[in-house]
Short mmCIF file of C-alpha atoms and ligand atoms in Angstrom, two decimals:
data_model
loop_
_atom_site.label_atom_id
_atom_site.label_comp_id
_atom_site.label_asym_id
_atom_site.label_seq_id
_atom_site.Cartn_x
_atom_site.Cartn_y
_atom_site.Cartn_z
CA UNK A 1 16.42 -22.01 -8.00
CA UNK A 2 15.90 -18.61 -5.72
CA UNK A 3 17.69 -16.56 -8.32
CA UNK A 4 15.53 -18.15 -11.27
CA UNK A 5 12.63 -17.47 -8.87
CA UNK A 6 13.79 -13.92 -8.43
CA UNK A 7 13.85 -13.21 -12.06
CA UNK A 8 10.64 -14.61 -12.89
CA UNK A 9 8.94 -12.16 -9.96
CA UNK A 10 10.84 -9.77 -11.63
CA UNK A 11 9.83 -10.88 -15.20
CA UNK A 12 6.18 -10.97 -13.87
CA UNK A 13 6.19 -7.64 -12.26
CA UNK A 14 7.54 -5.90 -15.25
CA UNK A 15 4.56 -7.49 -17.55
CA UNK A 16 2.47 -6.46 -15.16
CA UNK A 17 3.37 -2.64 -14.81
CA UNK A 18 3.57 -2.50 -18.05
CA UNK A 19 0.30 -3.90 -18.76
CA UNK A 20 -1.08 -1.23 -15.83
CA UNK A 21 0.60 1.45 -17.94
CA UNK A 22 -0.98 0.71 -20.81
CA UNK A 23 -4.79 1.58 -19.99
CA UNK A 24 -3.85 4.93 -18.83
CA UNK A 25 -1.82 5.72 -22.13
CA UNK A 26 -4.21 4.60 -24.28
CA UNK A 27 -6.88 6.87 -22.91
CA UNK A 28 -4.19 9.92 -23.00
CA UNK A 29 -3.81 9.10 -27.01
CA UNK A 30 -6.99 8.92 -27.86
CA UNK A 31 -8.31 11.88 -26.31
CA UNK A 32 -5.47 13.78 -27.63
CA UNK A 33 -6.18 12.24 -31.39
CA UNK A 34 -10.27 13.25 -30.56
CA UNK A 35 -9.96 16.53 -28.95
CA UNK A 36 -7.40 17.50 -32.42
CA UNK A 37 -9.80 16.40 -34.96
CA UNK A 38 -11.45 19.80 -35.40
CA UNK A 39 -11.57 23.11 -33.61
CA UNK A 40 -13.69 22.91 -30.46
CA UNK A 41 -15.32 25.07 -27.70
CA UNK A 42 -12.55 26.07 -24.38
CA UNK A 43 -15.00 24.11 -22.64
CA UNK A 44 -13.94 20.64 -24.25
CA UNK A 45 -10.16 21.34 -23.91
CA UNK A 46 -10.49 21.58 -20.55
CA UNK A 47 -12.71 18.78 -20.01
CA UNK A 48 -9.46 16.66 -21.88
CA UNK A 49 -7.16 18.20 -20.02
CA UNK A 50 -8.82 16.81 -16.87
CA UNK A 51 -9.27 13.45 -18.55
CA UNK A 52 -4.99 13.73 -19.05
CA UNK A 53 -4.65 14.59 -15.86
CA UNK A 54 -6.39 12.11 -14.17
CA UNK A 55 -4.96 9.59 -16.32
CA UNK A 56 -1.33 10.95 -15.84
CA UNK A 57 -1.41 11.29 -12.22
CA UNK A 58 -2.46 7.31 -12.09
CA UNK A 59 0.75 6.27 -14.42
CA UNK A 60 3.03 8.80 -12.14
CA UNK A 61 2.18 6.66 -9.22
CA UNK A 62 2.65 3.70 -10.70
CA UNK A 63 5.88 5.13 -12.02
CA UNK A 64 6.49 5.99 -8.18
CA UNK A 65 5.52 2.53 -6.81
CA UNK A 66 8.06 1.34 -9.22
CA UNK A 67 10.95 2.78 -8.56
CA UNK A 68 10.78 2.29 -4.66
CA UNK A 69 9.63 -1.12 -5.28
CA UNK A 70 13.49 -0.91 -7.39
CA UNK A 71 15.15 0.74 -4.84
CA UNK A 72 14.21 -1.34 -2.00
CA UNK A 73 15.36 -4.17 -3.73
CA UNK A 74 18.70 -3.06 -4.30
CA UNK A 75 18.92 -1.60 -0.70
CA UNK A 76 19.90 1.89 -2.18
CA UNK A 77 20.78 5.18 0.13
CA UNK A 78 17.86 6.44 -0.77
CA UNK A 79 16.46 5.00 2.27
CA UNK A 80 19.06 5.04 5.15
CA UNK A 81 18.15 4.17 8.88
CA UNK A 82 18.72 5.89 12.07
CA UNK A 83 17.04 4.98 15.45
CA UNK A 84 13.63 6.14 15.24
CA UNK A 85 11.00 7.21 18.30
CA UNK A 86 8.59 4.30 17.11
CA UNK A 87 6.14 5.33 19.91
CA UNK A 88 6.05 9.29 18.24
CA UNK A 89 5.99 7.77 14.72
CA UNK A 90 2.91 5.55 15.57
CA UNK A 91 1.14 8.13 17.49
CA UNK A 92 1.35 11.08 14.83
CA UNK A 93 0.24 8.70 11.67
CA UNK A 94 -2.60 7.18 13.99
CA UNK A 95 -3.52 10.41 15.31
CA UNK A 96 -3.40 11.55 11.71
CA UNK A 97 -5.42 9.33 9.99
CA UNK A 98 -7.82 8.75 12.81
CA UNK A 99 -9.30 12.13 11.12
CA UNK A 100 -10.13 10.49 8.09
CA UNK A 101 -13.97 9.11 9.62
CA UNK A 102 -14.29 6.91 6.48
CA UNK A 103 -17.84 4.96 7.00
CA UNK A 104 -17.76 6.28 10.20
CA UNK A 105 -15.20 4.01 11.36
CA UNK A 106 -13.23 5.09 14.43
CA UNK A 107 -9.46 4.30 14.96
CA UNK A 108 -7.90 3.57 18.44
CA UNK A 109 -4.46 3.28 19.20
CA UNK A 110 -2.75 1.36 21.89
CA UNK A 111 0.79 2.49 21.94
CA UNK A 112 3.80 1.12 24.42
CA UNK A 113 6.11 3.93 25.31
CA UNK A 114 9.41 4.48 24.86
CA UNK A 115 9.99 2.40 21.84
CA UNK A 116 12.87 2.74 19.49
CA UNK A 117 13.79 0.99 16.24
CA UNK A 118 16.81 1.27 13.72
CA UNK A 119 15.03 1.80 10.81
CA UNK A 120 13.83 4.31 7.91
CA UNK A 121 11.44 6.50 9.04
CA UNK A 122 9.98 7.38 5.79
CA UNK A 123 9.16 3.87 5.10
CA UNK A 124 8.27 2.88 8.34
CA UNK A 125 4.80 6.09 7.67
CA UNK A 126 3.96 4.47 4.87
CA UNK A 127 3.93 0.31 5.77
CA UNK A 128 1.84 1.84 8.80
CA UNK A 129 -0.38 3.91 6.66
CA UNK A 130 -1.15 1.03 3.67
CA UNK A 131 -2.14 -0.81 6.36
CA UNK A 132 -4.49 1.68 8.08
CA UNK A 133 -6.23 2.59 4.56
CA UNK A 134 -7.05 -0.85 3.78
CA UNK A 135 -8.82 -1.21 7.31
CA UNK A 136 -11.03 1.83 6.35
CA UNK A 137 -10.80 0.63 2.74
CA UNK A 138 -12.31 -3.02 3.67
CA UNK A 139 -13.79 -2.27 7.14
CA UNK A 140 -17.53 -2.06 7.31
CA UNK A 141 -19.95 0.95 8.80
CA UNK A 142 -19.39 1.93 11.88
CA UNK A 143 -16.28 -0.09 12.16
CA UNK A 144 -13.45 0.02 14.29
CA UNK A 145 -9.42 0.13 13.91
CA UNK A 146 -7.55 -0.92 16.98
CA UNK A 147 -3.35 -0.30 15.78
CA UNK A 148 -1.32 -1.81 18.64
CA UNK A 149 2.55 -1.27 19.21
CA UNK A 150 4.09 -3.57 21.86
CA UNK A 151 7.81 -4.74 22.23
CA UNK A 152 8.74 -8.79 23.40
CA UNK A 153 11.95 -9.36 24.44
CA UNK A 154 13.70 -8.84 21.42
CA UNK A 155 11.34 -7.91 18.75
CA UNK A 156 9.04 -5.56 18.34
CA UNK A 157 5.53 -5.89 16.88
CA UNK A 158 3.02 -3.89 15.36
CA UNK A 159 -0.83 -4.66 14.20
CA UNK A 160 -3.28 -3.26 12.62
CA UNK A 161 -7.05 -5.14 13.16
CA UNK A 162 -10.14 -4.46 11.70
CA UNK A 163 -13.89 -5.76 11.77
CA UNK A 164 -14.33 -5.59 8.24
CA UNK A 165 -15.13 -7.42 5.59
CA UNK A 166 -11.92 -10.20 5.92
CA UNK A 167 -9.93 -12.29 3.24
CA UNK A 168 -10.93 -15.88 2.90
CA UNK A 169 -8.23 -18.74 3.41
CA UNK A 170 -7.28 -19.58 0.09
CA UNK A 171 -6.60 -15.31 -0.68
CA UNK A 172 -4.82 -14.80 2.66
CA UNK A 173 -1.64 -16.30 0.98
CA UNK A 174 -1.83 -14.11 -2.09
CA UNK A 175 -2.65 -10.67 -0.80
CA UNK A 176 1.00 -9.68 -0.29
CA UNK A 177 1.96 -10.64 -4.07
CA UNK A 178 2.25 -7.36 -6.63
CA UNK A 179 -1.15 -6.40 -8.16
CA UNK A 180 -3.03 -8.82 -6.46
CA UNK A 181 -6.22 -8.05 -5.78
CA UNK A 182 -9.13 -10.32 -3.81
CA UNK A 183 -12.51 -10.92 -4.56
CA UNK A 184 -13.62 -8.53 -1.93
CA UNK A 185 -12.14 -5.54 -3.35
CA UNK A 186 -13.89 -3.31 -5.61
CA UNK A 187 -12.80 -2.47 -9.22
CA UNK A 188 -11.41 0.62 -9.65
CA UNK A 189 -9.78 0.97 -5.90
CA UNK A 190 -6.50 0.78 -5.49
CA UNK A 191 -3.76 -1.23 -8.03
CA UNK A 192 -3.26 -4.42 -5.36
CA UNK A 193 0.16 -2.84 -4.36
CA UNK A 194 -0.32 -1.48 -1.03
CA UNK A 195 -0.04 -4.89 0.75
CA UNK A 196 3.13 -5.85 -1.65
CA UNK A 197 5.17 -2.52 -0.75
CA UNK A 198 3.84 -3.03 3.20
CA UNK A 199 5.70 -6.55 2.83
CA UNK A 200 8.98 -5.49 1.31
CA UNK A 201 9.39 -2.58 3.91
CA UNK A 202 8.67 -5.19 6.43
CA UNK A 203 11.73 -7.12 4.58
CA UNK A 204 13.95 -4.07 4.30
CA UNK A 205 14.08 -3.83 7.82
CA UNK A 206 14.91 -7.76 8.05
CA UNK A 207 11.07 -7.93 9.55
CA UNK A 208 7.90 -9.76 8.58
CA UNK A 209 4.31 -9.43 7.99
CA UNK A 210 1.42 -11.58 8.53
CA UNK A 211 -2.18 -11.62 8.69
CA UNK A 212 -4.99 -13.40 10.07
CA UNK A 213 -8.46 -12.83 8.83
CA UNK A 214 -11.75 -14.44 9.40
CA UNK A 215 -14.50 -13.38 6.19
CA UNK A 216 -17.05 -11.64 7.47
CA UNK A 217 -15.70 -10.50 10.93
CA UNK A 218 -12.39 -8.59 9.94
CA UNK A 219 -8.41 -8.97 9.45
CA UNK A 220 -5.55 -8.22 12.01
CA UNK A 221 -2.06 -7.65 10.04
CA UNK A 222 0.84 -7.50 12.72
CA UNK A 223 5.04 -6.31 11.43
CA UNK A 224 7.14 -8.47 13.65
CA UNK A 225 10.95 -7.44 13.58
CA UNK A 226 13.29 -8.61 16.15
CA UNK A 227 15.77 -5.47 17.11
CA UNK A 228 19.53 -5.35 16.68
P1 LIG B 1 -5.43 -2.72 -3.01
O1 LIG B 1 -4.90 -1.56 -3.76
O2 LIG B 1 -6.34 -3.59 -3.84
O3 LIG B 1 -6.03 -2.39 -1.67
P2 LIG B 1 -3.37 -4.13 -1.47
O4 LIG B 1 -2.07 -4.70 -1.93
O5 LIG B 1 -3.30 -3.09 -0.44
O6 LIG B 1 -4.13 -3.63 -2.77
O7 LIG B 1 -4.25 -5.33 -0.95
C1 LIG B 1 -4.39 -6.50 -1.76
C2 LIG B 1 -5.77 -7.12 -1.53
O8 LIG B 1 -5.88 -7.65 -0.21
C3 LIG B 1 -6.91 -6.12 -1.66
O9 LIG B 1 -7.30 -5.99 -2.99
C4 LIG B 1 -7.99 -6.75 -0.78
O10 LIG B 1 -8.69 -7.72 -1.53
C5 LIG B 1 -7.19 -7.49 0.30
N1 LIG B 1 -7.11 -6.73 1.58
C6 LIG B 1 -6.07 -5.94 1.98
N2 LIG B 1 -6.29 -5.45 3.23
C7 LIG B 1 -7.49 -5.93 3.63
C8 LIG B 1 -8.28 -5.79 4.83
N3 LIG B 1 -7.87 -5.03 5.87
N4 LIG B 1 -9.47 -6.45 4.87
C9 LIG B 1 -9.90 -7.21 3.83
N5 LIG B 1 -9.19 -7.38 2.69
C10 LIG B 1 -8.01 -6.75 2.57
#
């Protein structure tokens, strides 16, 4: 039953990329078959070639996405661990993205010292920074960001809260699925994989991630791992 459940994620994820591939071609083609019609001014080759671009630059991340979606799965050495400064690695992506002033929302960052975890480092950035852009990404003007890393006895935890718009009930238990997007998100953002990748990094390192979220008032997501 888990394996046949496997496959079918698998089966579903596939249909989906492909299906996220497809807009993005289809564009590519016909500006191609428009812009060779006839002879035309420099002006409109380069506006196609920016139209390409753009295009091509969304299928290369998916692409991306992909493959480390792929490799996670299979545990490959792409991604080895070592025992990372978790206290440097949370400081330098908060202090990093706290520049970033979206909507005029401030981030603060409450950070225990001395905290180590076996893990990939790499990884570890980006579950950290999916979670920080969709706090600006759903948080409201003049918002706030509080990330928070604190150890228990034998796990370590880290959260990411936000007064922003929140995920009703229902959503809360599909957010972490591939491409799935909630009603509070607008078109054209983001490809509903941010949340899905955060999840199986959380899994790579044999951790988990939850969230709490109240509509209207704003979401806390908090990585729970126990150590080694
Ligand atoms: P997306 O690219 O749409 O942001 P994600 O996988 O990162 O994809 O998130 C999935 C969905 O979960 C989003 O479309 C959004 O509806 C919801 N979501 C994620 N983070 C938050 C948040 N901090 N506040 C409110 N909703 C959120």
């Amino acid at each position: 039953e888990k394996l046949d459940k496997a496959f079918e994620t698998e089966r579903q994820f596939t249909s989906d990329a492909s299906h996220e591939l497809r807009t993005p071609m289809s564009v590519i083609m016909a500006q191609c078959e428009y812009t060779l019609e006839e002879p035309r001014p420099a002006k409109e080759y380069e506006e196609a070639l920016r139209v390409i671009q753009r295009q091509s630059r969304k299928m290369s991340g998916l692409i991306n996405d992909m493959l480390d979606f792929a490799r996670l799965d299979t545990h490959s050495d792409r991604y080895g661990k070592v025992n990372i400064d978790m206290t440097e690695l949370v400081t330098s992506v908060c202090t990093d993205m706290a520049l970033i002033r979206e909507k005029e929302i401030s981030l603060q960052f409450e950070v225990e010292k001395g905290v180590g975890f076996y893990g990939n480092r790499e990884l570890f950035s980006r579950l950290l920074a999916n979670l920080i852009s969709n706090a600006y990404r759903y948080g409201r003007e003049n918002g706030h960001i509080w990330v928070r890393l604190w150890t228990g006895e034998k796990e370590l935890h880290l959260s990411v809260a936000d007064d922003g718009i929140g995920i009703n009930g229902e959503e809360q238990q599909k957010i972490f699925r591939r491409f799935y997007q909630a009603d509070n998100s607008r078109s054209g953002v983001g490809l509903g994989l941010g949340l899905s990748m955060a999840y199986e990094i959380a899994r790579f390192h044999g951790g988990d991630i939850s969230v709490e979220s109240v509509p209207g008032n704003g979401s806390i997501f908090t990585f729970t791992a126990t150590f080694l």
